[in-house]
C-alpha positions as a printed NumPy array, in Angstrom:
array([[ -0.122,   0.339,  -0.313],
       [  1.275,   3.533,  -1.487],
       [  1.014,   4.864,   2.547],
       [  4.095,   2.552,   3.705],
       [  5.968,   4.759,   1.914],
       [  5.221,   7.618,   2.756],
       [  7.166,  10.182,   4.656],
       [  4.559,  10.85 ,   7.223],
       [  3.989,   7.195,   8.418],
       [  6.371,   6.09 ,  11.002],
       [  7.876,   2.399,  10.301],
       [  8.952,   2.206,  13.688],
       [  6.059,   2.765,  14.791],
       [  4.988,  -0.45 ,  12.317],
       [  8.168,  -1.92 ,  13.949],
       [  7.523,  -1.314,  17.4  ],
       [  3.953,  -1.982,  17.757],
       [  2.681,  -4.145,  15.283],
       [  1.652,  -7.687,  16.648],
       [  4.565, -10.423,  16.379],
       [  3.55 , -14.177,  14.716],
       [  3.714, -17.401,  17.105],
       [  7.074, -18.503,  17.196],
       [  5.561, -22.423,  15.991],
       [  4.301, -20.824,  12.931],
       [  6.896, -21.419,  11.32 ],
       [  7.061, -24.797,  12.422],
       [  3.654, -25.061,  10.716],
       [  4.238, -24.157,   7.745],
       [  7.542, -26.842,   6.815],
       [  5.371, -29.323,   8.283],
       [  2.81 , -28.575,   6.059],
       [  5.902, -28.046,   3.117],
       [  7.794, -31.947,   4.069],
       [  3.657, -33.786,   4.571],
       [  3.313, -35.999,   2.153],
       [  5.786, -34.347,   0.076],
       [  9.364, -36.078,  -1.322],
       [ 12.046, -33.888,  -2.183],
       [ 11.164, -30.377,  -0.599],
       [ 14.178, -28.818,   0.966],
       [ 14.831, -25.823,   3.286],
       [ 17.253, -23.858,   0.467],
       [ 15.47 , -20.592,  -0.627],
       [ 12.511, -18.966,   1.033],
       [ 11.32 , -15.857,  -0.191],
       [  9.187, -13.533,   2.873],
       [  6.921, -11.041,   0.859],
       [  5.91 ,  -7.651,   1.72 ],
       [  8.885,  -8.176,   4.463],
       [  6.971,  -4.514,   6.178],
       [ 10.123,  -4.399,   9.134],
       [ 10.599,  -7.825,   8.74 ],
       [  8.878,  -9.098,  11.201],
       [  8.323, -12.001,   9.841],
       [ 11.198, -13.032,   7.689],
       [ 13.777, -12.494,  11.482],
       [ 11.988, -16.081,  12.15 ],
       [ 13.511, -17.712,   8.668],
       [ 17.345, -17.724,   8.917],
       [ 17.177, -20.255,  12.234],
       [ 14.994, -22.693,   9.015],
       [ 17.   , -21.785,   5.387],
       [ 19.324, -21.516,   4.458],
       [ 19.011, -18.488,   2.39 ],
       [ 16.576, -16.237,   3.747],
       [ 15.323, -13.23 ,   1.44 ],
       [ 12.834, -10.737,   2.156],
       [ 10.69 ,  -7.593,  -0.314],
       [  9.059,  -4.875,   0.027],
       [  8.075,  -2.053,  -2.018],
       [  8.66 ,   0.648,   0.284],
       [ 12.557,   0.862,   1.046],
       [ 11.174,   3.215,   4.519],
       [  9.651,  -0.368,   5.671],
       [ 13.006,  -1.716,   4.055],
       [ 15.639,   0.482,   6.179],
       [ 13.612,  -0.477,   8.83 ],
       [ 13.959,  -4.307,   8.317],
       [ 17.635,  -4.099,   7.443],
       [ 17.785,  -2.054,  11.098],
       [ 15.971,  -4.555,  13.379],
       [ 18.314,  -7.312,  11.773],
       [ 21.736,  -6.49 ,  11.623],
       [ 22.765, -10.228,  13.015],
       [ 20.842, -11.745,  10.731],
       [ 21.935, -13.203,   7.231],
       [ 18.65 , -11.335,   5.734],
       [ 18.581, -10.731,   1.858],
       [ 16.552,  -7.187,   1.67 ],
       [ 14.907,  -6.97 ,  -2.277],
       [ 12.968,  -3.861,  -3.101],
       [ 10.94 ,  -5.157,  -5.561],
       [  7.078,  -5.261,  -5.89 ],
       [  4.719,  -8.645,  -5.772],
       [  3.781,  -9.168,  -8.816],
       [  7.82 ,  -8.239,  -9.868],
       [ 10.062, -11.069,  -8.714],
       [ 11.731, -10.765, -11.838],
       [ 15.295, -10.975,  -9.166],
       [ 14.884, -14.241,  -9.031],
       [ 15.4  , -17.536, -11.662],
       [ 12.158, -20.642, -12.859],
       [ 11.936, -22.785,  -9.961],
       [ 14.386, -21.047,  -7.174],
       [ 12.215, -21.043,  -4.124],
       [ 11.812, -23.582,  -1.372],
       [  9.244, -21.506,   0.637],
       [  7.361, -18.138,   0.344],
       [  5.538, -16.362,   3.052],
       [  3.756, -13.521,   3.048],
       [  2.521, -11.698,   6.064],
       [ -0.072, -10.071,   6.85 ],
       [  0.654,  -8.059,   3.221],
       [ -1.293, -11.034,   0.239],
       [ -3.99 ,  -8.248,  -0.152],
       [ -2.63 ,  -5.107,  -1.057],
       [ -1.182,  -7.206,  -4.274],
       [ -2.739,  -7.791,  -7.516],
       [ -4.   , -11.605,  -7.156],
       [ -3.835, -13.021, -10.059],
       [ -0.576, -11.322, -10.887],
       [  0.847, -12.641,  -7.595],
       [ -0.178, -15.556,  -7.98 ],
       [  0.91 , -16.015, -11.484],
       [  4.044, -15.223, -10.356],
       [  4.626, -17.323,  -7.299],
       [  3.894, -20.094,  -9.803],
       [  7.107, -19.411, -11.255],
       [  9.611, -19.058,  -8.71 ],
       [  8.018, -21.792,  -6.392],
       [ 10.09 , -25.446,  -6.71 ],
       [  7.261, -27.947,  -8.086],
       [  7.955, -29.497,  -4.364],
       [  7.641, -25.476,  -3.211],
       [  5.198, -24.831,  -0.15 ],
       [  3.591, -20.761,  -0.26 ],
       [  2.023, -19.798,   2.966],
       [ -0.058, -16.455,   2.925],
       [ -1.448, -15.448,   6.29 ],
       [ -2.213, -12.727,   8.287],
       [ -4.684, -10.719,  11.001],
       [ -7.302,  -9.   ,  10.17 ],
       [ -7.54 ,  -6.233,  12.998],
       [ -9.994,  -7.398,  14.436],
       [-11.395, -10.04 ,  16.615],
       [-14.053, -11.101,  19.866],
       [-13.296,  -9.681,  23.008],
       [-13.976, -12.905,  25.098],
       [-14.543, -10.629,  28.748],
       [-16.387,  -6.926,  26.168],
       [-18.296,  -8.697,  23.608],
       [-20.525,  -5.68 ,  23.107],
       [-16.638,  -4.435,  21.638],
       [-16.686,  -6.712,  18.848],
       [-18.945,  -4.006,  16.757],
       [-17.432,  -0.546,  18.377],
       [-13.9  ,  -1.616,  16.472],
       [-15.481,  -3.84 ,  13.524],
       [-17.679,  -0.439,  12.537],
       [-13.906,   1.538,  12.92 ],
       [-12.111,  -0.138,  11.018],
       [-15.178,  -0.785,   8.037],
       [-17.381,   2.604,   8.578],
       [-18.351,   4.738,   5.685],
       [-18.266,   7.455,   8.699],
       [-15.081,   6.134,   9.912],
       [-11.886,   4.418,   8.237],
       [-13.797,   1.88 ,   6.182],
       [-13.801,   4.147,   2.841],
       [ -9.714,   5.355,   3.158],
       [ -8.932,   2.016,   2.417],
       [ -7.945,   0.343,  -0.515],
       [-10.146,  -2.145,  -2.054],
       [ -7.027,  -4.811,  -0.421],
       [ -9.289,  -4.473,   2.822],
       [-12.141,  -6.615,   1.482],
       [ -9.447,  -9.486,   0.513],
       [ -7.935,  -9.946,   3.631],
       [-11.908,  -9.347,   5.287],
       [-12.976, -11.641,   3.555],
       [-10.465, -13.764,   4.347],
       [ -8.106, -14.533,   1.164],
       [-11.555, -16.1  ,  -0.169],
       [-10.223, -14.378,  -3.083],
       [ -6.793, -16.165,  -3.604],
       [ -7.844, -20.131,  -2.363],
       [-11.079, -19.332,  -5.759],
       [ -7.755, -18.618,  -8.227],
       [ -5.568, -21.5  ,  -6.537],
       [ -8.85 , -23.69 ,  -7.003],
       [ -9.134, -22.375, -10.599],
       [ -5.245, -23.271, -11.425],
       [ -5.1  , -26.906,  -9.727],
       [ -2.714, -25.492,  -6.618],
       [ -2.409, -29.114,  -4.924],
       [ -3.178, -29.405,  -1.424],
       [ -5.111, -26.513,  -0.981],
       [ -5.607, -25.381,   2.878],
       [ -6.883, -22.5  ,   4.206],
       [ -7.138, -22.178,   8.663],
       [ -9.252, -19.275,  10.316],
       [ -9.564, -18.669,  14.225],
       [-11.635, -18.542,  15.834],
       [-15.648, -18.344,  13.842],
       [-16.41 , -14.253,  13.612],
       [-14.531, -13.883,   9.614],
       [-16.434, -11.901,   8.033],
       [-19.371, -14.294,   5.707],
       [-17.86 , -17.524,   7.484],
       [-18.316, -20.16 ,   6.681],
       [-18.264, -19.796,   2.661],
       [-19.058, -23.955,   1.636],
       [-17.491, -22.979,  -1.918],
       [-14.332, -21.707,   0.181],
       [-13.833, -24.115,   2.767],
       [-12.221, -23.537,   6.057],
       [-10.949, -25.363,   8.848],
       [-11.58 , -23.534,  12.1  ],
       [ -9.443, -23.722,  14.359],
       [ -9.267, -24.186,  18.399],
       [ -6.395, -22.284,  18.847],
       [ -4.948, -19.816,  17.19 ],
       [ -1.167, -20.301,  14.83 ],
       [ -0.247, -17.441,  13.465],
       [ -0.664, -14.323,  15.783],
       [  0.672, -13.984,  19.864],
       [ -0.423, -10.519,  20.697],
       [ -1.744, -10.258,  24.101],
       [ -2.517,  -6.322,  24.819],
       [ -4.136,  -3.81 ,  26.593],
       [ -5.837,  -0.853,  26.205],
       [ -2.589,   1.049,  26.123],
       [ -0.705,  -1.523,  23.975],
       [ -4.532,  -1.908,  21.553],
       [ -4.367,   2.364,  21.29 ],
       [ -0.258,   1.533,  20.235],
       [ -0.928,  -0.816,  17.084],
       [ -4.487,   0.87 ,  16.452],
       [ -2.001,   3.93 ,  15.753],
       [ -0.265,   2.141,  12.896],
       [ -2.714,   1.468,  10.626],
       [ -2.182,   2.729,   7.022],
       [ -5.625,   4.35 ,   6.79 ],
       [ -4.826,   6.423,  10.165],
       [ -2.982,   8.581,   7.513],
       [ -4.982,   9.178,   5.473],
       [ -8.22 ,   9.762,   7.484],
       [ -6.51 ,  12.396,   9.116],
       [ -5.286,  13.791,   6.019],
       [ -9.094,  14.612,   4.878],
       [ -9.935,  15.916,   8.046],
       [ -6.858,  16.867,   9.835],
       [ -8.962,  18.872,  12.526],
       [-10.444,  15.961,  14.28 ],
       [ -9.514,  14.191,  17.955],
       [ -7.651,  10.793,  16.724],
       [ -9.416,   8.414,  15.589],
       [ -7.341,   5.467,  17.871],
       [ -7.5  ,   7.747,  20.828],
       [-11.304,   8.637,  20.353],
       [-12.286,   3.925,  20.177],
       [ -9.985,   2.984,  22.242],
       [-12.377,   5.385,  24.549],
       [-15.548,   4.298,  24.014],
       [-14.638,   1.277,  24.146],
       [-13.365,   0.963,  26.868],
       [-16.226,   3.339,  28.072],
       [-18.931,   0.793,  26.632],
       [-16.158,  -2.294,  28.462],
       [-17.175,  -0.21 ,  31.742],
       [-12.851,   0.155,  32.466],
       [-10.355,   3.095,  33.288],
       [ -7.844,   1.258,  33.401],
       [ -5.367,   1.523,  30.367],
       [ -3.334,  -1.057,  31.335],
       [ -6.196,  -4.092,  31.566],
       [ -5.354,  -7.533,  30.561],
       [ -7.377,  -7.903,  27.404],
       [ -8.851, -11.345,  26.646],
       [ -9.197, -10.514,  22.529],
       [ -9.294, -13.868,  20.294],
       [ -7.918, -11.991,  17.066],
       [ -8.947, -13.092,  13.801],
       [ -6.658, -14.828,  11.438],
       [ -6.24 , -16.872,   8.179],
       [ -3.461, -19.488,   6.979],
       [ -3.965, -20.721,   3.101],
       [ -1.482, -22.718,   1.972],
       [ -0.658, -24.497,  -0.791],
       [  1.965, -26.06 ,  -3.15 ],
       [  2.197, -25.091,  -6.912],
       [  0.277, -26.839,  -9.385],
       [  1.891, -29.852, -10.787],
       [  3.357, -30.134, -14.695],
       [  1.603, -33.081, -16.726],
       [  4.709, -34.145, -18.763]])
């Protein structure tokens, strides 16, 4: 998304206040990669749309070579600073043009909460080109919404904030719908194009429009993607990283910061006055994995 390259957008704030992914997520992806997949290797991994490298930094312990790409040079500067002790090659490139990679050269490709900003068809074609026949593509992410276990009245408040036309909703790029809808669009493309072993897992069962019979998903009993424990204060810091907030306040510079306002609204609804109260939130997440179509030759 272009906002991430905007000088007014803080890559440092993104790096500090974005959720982290579960340490076991790489193990989950590797278990899929090696299951019923003779010849599966762990030589080369590529993390596409790496942002500040939050997930890329989990890969070097498992792969001989790790590369990570992003379209924003600003985000990559932060990624390099945060990965100085790790052997990760960062490349400024769009997801739709990975021409620095050869055909059938990648064992595992990951996209951490970024695939919704891509041209889905072009990215799928490029991923198909660069993945080895035994390769794995893992697309995963979080919607930014979730179920407040102790304060369910807040579920609607945060969704109205993020998606409502009178709040941030109309400032998102269209790709936001791809994420909110659980990457179902990607599932349809991979199924149509005969990718194999296509699996889509979601957690919890609150993702918009789920379940969908035509686009099956396994509803997990526990999260496999995110590891994000928050207080009201931490939640507010996270909401301040949303790219669309910059666009909203560019149009409404006179208004109170919308992230601060919605946290105050949720706290009032919850009857809470403690910014450091620990919250029990089941964050919405998606994990979509598949392998490239197999040659008929």
